[in-house]
Coordinates of N, CA, C and O and ligand atoms in Angstrom, one line a residue:
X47 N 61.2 18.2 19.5 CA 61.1 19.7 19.6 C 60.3 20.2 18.5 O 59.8 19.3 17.7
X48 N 60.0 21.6 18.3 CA 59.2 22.2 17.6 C 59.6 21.9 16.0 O 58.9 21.9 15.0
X49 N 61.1 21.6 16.0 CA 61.1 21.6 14.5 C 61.0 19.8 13.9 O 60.7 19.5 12.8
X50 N 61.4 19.1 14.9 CA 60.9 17.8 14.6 C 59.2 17.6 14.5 O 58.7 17.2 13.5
X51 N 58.7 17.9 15.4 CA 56.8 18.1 15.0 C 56.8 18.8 13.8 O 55.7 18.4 13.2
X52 N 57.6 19.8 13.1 CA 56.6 20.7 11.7 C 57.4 19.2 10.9 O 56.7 18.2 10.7
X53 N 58.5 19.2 10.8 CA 58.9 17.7 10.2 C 57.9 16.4 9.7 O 57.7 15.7 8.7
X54 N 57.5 16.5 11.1 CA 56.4 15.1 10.7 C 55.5 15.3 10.6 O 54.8 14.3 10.5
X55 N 54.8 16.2 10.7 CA 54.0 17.4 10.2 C 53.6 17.5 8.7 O 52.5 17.1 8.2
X56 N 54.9 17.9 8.0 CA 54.5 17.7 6.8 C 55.1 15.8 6.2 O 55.2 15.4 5.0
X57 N 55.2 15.4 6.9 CA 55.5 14.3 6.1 C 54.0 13.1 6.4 O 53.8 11.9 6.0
X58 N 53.2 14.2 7.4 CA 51.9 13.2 7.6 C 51.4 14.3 6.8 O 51.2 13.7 5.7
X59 N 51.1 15.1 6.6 CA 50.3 16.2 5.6 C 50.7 16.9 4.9 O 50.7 18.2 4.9
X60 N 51.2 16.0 3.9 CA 52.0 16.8 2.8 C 51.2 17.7 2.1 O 50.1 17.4 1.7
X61 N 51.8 19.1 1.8 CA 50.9 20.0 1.1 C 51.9 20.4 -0.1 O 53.1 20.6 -0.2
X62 N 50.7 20.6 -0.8 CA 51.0 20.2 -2.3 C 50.9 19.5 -2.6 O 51.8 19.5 -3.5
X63 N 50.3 18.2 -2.8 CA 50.5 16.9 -3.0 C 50.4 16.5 -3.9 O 49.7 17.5 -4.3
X64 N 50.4 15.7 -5.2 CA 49.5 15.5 -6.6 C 50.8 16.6 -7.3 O 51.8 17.2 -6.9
X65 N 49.7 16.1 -8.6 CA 50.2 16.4 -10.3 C 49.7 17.5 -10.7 O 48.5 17.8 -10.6
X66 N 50.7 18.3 -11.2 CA 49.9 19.5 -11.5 C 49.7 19.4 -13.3 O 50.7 19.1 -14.0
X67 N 48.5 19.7 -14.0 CA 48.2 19.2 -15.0 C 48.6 19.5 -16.2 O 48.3 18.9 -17.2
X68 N 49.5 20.8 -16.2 CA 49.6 21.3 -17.4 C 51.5 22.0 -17.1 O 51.9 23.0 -17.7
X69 N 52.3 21.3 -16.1 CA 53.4 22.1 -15.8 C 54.5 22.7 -16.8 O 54.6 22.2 -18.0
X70 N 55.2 23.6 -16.5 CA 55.8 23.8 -17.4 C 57.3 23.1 -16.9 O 58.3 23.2 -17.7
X71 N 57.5 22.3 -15.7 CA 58.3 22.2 -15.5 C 58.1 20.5 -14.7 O 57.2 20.2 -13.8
X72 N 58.9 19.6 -15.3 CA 58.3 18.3 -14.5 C 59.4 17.2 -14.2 O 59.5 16.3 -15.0
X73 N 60.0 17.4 -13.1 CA 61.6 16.2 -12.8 C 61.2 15.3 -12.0 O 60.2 15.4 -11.2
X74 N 62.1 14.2 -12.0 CA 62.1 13.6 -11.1 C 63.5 12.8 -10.7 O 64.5 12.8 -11.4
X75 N 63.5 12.0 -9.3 CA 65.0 11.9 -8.9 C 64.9 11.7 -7.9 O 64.2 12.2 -7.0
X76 N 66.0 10.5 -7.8 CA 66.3 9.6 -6.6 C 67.2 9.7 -5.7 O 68.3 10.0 -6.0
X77 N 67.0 9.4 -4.6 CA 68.5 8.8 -3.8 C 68.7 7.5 -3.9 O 67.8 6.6 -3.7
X78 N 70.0 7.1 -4.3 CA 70.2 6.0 -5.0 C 70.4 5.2 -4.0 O 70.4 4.0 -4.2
X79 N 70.6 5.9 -2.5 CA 70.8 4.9 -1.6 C 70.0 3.7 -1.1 O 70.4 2.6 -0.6
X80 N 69.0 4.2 -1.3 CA 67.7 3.4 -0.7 C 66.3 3.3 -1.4 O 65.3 2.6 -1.1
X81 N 66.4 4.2 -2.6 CA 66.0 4.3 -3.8 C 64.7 5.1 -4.0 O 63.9 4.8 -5.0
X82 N 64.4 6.4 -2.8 CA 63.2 6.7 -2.7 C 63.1 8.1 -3.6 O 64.1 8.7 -3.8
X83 N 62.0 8.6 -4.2 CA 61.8 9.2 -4.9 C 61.0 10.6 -4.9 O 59.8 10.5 -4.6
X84 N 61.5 11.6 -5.3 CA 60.4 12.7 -5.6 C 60.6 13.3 -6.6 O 61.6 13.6 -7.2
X85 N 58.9 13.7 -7.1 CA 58.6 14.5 -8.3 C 58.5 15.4 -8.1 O 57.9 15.8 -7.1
X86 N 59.2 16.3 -9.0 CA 58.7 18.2 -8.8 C 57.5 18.9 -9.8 O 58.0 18.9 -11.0
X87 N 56.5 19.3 -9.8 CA 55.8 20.2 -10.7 C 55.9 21.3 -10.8 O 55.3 21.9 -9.8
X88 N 56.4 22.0 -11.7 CA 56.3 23.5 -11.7 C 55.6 24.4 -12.1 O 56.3 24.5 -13.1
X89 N 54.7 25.2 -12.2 CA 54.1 26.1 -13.1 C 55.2 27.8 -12.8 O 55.7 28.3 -11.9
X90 N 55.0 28.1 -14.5 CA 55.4 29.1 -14.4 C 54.1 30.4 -14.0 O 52.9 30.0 -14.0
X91 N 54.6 31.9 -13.7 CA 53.7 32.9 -14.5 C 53.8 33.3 -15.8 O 54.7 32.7 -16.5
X92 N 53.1 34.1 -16.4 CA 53.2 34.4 -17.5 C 54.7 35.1 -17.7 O 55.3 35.0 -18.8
X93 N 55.2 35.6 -16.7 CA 56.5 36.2 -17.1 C 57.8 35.4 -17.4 O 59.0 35.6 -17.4
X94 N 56.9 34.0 -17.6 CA 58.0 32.9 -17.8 C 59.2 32.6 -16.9 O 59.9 31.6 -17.1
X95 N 59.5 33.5 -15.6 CA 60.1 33.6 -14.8 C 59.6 33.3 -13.2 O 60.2 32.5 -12.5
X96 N 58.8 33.7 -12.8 CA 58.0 33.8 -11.6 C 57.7 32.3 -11.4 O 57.0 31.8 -12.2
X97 N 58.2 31.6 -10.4 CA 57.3 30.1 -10.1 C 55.8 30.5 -9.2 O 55.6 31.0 -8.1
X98 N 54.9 30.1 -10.1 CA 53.7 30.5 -10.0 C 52.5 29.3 -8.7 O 51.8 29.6 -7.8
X99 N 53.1 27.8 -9.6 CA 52.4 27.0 -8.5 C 54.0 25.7 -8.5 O 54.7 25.3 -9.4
X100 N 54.0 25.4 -6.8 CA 54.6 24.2 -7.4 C 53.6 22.8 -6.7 O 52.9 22.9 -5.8
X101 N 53.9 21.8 -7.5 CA 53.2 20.6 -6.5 C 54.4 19.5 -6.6 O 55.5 19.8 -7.1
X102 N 54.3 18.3 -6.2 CA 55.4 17.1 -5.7 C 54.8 16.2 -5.6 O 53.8 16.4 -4.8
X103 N 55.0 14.7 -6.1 CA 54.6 13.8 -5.4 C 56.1 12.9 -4.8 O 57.2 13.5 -4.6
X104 N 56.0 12.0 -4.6 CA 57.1 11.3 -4.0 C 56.9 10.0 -3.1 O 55.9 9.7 -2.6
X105 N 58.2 9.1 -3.0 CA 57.5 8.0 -2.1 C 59.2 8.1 -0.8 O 60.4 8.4 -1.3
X106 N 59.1 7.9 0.2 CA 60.4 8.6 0.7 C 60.0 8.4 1.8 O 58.9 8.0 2.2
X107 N 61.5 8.9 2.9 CA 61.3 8.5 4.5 C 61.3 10.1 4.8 O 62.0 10.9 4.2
X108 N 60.5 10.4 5.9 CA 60.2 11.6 6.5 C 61.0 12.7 6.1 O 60.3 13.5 5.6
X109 N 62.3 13.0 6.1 CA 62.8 14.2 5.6 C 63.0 14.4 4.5 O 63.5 15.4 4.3
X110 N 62.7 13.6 3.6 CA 62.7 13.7 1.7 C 61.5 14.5 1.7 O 61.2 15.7 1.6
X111 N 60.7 13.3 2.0 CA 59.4 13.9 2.0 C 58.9 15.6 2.3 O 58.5 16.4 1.5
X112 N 59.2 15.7 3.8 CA 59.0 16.5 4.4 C 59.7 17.7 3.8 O 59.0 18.5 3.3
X113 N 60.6 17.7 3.7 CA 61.5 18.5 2.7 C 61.1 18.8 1.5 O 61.3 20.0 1.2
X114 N 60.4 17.9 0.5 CA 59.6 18.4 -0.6 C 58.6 19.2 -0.5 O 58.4 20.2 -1.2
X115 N 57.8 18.5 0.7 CA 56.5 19.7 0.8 C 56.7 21.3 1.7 O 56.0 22.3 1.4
X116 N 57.7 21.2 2.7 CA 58.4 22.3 3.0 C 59.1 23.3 1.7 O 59.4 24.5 2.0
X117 N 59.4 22.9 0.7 CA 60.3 23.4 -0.4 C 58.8 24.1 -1.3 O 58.6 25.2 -1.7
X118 N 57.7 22.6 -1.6 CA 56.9 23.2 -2.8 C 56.3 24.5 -2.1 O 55.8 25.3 -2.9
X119 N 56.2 24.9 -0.7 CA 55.5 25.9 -0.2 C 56.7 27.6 -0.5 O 56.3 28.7 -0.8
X120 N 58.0 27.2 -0.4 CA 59.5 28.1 -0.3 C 59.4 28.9 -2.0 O 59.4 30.0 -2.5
X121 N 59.3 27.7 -2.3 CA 59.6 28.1 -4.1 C 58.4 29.2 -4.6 O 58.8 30.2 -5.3
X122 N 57.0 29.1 -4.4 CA 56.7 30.1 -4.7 C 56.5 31.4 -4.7 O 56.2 32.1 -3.7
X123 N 56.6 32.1 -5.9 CA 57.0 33.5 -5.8 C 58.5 34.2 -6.3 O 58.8 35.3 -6.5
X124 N 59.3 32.9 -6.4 CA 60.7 33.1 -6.6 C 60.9 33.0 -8.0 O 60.1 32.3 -8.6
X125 N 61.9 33.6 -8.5 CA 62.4 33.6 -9.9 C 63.4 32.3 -10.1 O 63.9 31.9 -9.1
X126 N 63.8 31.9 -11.0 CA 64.3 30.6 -11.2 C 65.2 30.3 -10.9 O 65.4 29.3 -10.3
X127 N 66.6 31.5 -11.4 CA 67.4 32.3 -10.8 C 68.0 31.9 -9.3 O 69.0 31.3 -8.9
X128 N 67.1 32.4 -8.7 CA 66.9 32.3 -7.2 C 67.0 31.0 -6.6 O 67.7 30.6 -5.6
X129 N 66.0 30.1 -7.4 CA 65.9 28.5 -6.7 C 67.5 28.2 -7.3 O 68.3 27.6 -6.5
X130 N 67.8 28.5 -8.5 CA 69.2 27.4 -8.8 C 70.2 28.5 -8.0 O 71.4 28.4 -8.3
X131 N 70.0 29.4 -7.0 CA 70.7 29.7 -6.2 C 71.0 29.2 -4.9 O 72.0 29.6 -4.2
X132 N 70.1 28.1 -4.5 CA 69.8 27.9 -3.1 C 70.8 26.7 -3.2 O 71.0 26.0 -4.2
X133 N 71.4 26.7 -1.7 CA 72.6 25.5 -1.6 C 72.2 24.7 -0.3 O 71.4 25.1 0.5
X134 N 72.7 23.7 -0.2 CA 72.0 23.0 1.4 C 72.0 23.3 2.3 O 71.2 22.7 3.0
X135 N 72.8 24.6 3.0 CA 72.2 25.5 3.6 C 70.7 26.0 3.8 O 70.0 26.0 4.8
X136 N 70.5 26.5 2.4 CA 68.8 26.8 3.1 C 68.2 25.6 3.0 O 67.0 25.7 3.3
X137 N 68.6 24.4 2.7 CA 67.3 23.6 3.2 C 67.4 23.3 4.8 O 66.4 23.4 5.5
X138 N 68.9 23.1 5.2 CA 69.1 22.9 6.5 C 68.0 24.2 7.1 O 66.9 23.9 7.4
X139 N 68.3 25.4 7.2 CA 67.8 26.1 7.7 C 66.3 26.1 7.4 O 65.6 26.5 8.4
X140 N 65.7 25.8 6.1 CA 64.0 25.2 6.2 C 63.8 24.2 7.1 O 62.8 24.1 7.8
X141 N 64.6 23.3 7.0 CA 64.2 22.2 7.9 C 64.5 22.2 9.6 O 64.0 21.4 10.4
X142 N 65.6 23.4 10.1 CA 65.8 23.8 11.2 C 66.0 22.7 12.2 O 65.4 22.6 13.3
X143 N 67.0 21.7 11.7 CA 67.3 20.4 12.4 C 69.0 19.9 11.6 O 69.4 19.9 10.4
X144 N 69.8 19.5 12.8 CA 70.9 19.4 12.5 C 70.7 17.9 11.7 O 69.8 17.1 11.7
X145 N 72.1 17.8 11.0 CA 71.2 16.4 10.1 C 72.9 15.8 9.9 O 73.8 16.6 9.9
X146 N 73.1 14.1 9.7 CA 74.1 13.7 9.4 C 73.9 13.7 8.0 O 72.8 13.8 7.4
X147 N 75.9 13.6 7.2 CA 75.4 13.6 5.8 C 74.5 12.7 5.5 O 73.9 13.3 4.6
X148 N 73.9 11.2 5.7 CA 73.3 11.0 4.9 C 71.6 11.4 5.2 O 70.6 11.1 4.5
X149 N 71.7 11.9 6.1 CA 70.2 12.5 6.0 C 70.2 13.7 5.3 O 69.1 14.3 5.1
X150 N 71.2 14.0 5.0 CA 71.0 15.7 4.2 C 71.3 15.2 2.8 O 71.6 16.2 2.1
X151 N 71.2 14.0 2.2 CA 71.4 13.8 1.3 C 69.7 13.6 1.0 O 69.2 13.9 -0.1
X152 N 68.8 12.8 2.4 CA 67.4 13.0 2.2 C 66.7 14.1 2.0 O 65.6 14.2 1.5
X153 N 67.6 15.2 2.7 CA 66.8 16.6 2.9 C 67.3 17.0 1.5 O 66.2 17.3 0.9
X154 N 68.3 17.3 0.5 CA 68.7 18.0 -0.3 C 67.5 17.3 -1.6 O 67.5 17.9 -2.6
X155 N 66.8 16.2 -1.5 CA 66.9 15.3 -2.8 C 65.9 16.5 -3.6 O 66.2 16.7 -4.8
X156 N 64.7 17.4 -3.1 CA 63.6 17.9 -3.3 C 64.1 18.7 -4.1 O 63.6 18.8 -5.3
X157 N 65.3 19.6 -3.7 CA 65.8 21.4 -4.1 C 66.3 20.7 -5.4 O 65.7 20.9 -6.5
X158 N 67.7 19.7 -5.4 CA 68.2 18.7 -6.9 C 67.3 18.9 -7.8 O 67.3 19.7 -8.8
X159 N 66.5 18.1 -7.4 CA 65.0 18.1 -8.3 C 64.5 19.1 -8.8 O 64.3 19.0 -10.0
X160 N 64.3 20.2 -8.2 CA 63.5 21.6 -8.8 C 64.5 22.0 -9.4 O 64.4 22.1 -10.7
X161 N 65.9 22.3 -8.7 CA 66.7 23.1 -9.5 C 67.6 21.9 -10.9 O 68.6 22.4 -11.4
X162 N 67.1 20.7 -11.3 CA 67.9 20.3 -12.3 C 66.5 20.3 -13.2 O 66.7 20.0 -14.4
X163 N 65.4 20.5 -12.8 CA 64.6 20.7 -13.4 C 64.4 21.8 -14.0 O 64.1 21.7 -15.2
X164 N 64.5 23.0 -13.3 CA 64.7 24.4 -14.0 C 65.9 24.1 -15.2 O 65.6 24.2 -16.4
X165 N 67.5 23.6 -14.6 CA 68.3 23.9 -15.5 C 68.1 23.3 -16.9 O 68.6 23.9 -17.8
X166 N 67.3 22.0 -17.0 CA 66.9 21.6 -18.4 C 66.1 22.5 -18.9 O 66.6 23.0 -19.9
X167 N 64.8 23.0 -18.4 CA 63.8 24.0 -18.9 C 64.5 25.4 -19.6 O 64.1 26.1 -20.5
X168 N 65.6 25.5 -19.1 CA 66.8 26.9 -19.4 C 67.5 26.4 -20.5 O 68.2 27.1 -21.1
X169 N 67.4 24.6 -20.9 CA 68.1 24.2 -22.1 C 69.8 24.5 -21.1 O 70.9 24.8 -21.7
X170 N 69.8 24.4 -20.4 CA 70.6 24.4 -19.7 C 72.1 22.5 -19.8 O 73.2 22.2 -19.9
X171 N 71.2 22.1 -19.6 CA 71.6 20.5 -19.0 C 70.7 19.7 -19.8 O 69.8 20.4 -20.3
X172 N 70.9 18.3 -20.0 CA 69.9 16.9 -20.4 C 70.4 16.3 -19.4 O 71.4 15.7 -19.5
X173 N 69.7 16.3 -18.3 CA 69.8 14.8 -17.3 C 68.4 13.9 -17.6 O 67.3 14.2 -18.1
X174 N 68.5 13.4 -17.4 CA 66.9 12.4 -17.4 C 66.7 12.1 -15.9 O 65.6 12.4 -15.5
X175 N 67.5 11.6 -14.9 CA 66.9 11.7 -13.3 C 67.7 12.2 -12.6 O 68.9 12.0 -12.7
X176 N 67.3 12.9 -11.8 CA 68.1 13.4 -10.3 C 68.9 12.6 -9.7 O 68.3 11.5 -9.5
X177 N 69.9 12.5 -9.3 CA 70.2 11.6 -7.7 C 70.9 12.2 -7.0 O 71.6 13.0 -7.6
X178 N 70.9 12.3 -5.7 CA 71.7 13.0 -4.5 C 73.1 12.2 -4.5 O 73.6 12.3 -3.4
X179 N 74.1 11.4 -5.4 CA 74.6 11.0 -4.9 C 76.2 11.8 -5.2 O 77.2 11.4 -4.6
Ligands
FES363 FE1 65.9 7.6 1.3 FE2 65.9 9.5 3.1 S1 66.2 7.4 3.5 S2 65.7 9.7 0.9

């Protein structure tokens, strides 16, 4: 169906792809199940608040994946705030496909990432990696 095609969609053309060079914000984090991985980049705006650019790399099976580059496109424009608001619900509903838990453990790994990445940047938390588990 239409939401399985944007799915592999972005997981053959991921957008955003790459390192962004000067971020203010930079996590990374696994699912420990199978051990695949994505990076988050963040740029702020100047209002220290506004996510300005994001980019991701990652190595992962189609809905991690897909999920990260569906997410780095979501995040921009939003206050930080806002992303450490989002619960697996909105990824489900970005991703618009019913999912067993352990694929929503693939789909959630991207948002972890951004948002435990925000919460260190807020001096919030010290984690050193993400895991969905
Ligand atoms: Fe590893 Fe999906 S199977 S994140």
């Amino acid at each position: 169906d239409m939401y399985r095609q944007q799915i592999l969609d972005h997981y053959k053309n991921p957008r955003n792809y790459g390192e962004l060079e000067d971020p203010d914000i930079e996590h990374v984090g696994e699912n420990p199940m199978c051990g695949d991985t994505v990076k988050m980049f963040i740029q702020l705006a100047d209002d220290g608040d506004t996510i300005e650019h994001v980019s991701f790399v990652g190595d992962g099976c189609a809905i991690s994946q897909a999920s990260a580059s569906m997410l780095s496109g979501e995040l921009r424009g939003r206050s930080m705030a806002d992303v450490e608001g989002m619960d697996r619900d909105d990824i489900i509903d970005m991703l618009g496909v019913e999912l067993s838990p352990m694929r929503i453990k693939c789909a959630v790994l991207a948002e972890k990432v951004a948002q435990d990445g925000i919460a260190i940047h807020e001096g919030d938390v010290d984690i050193e990696e993400t895991t969905t588990e």
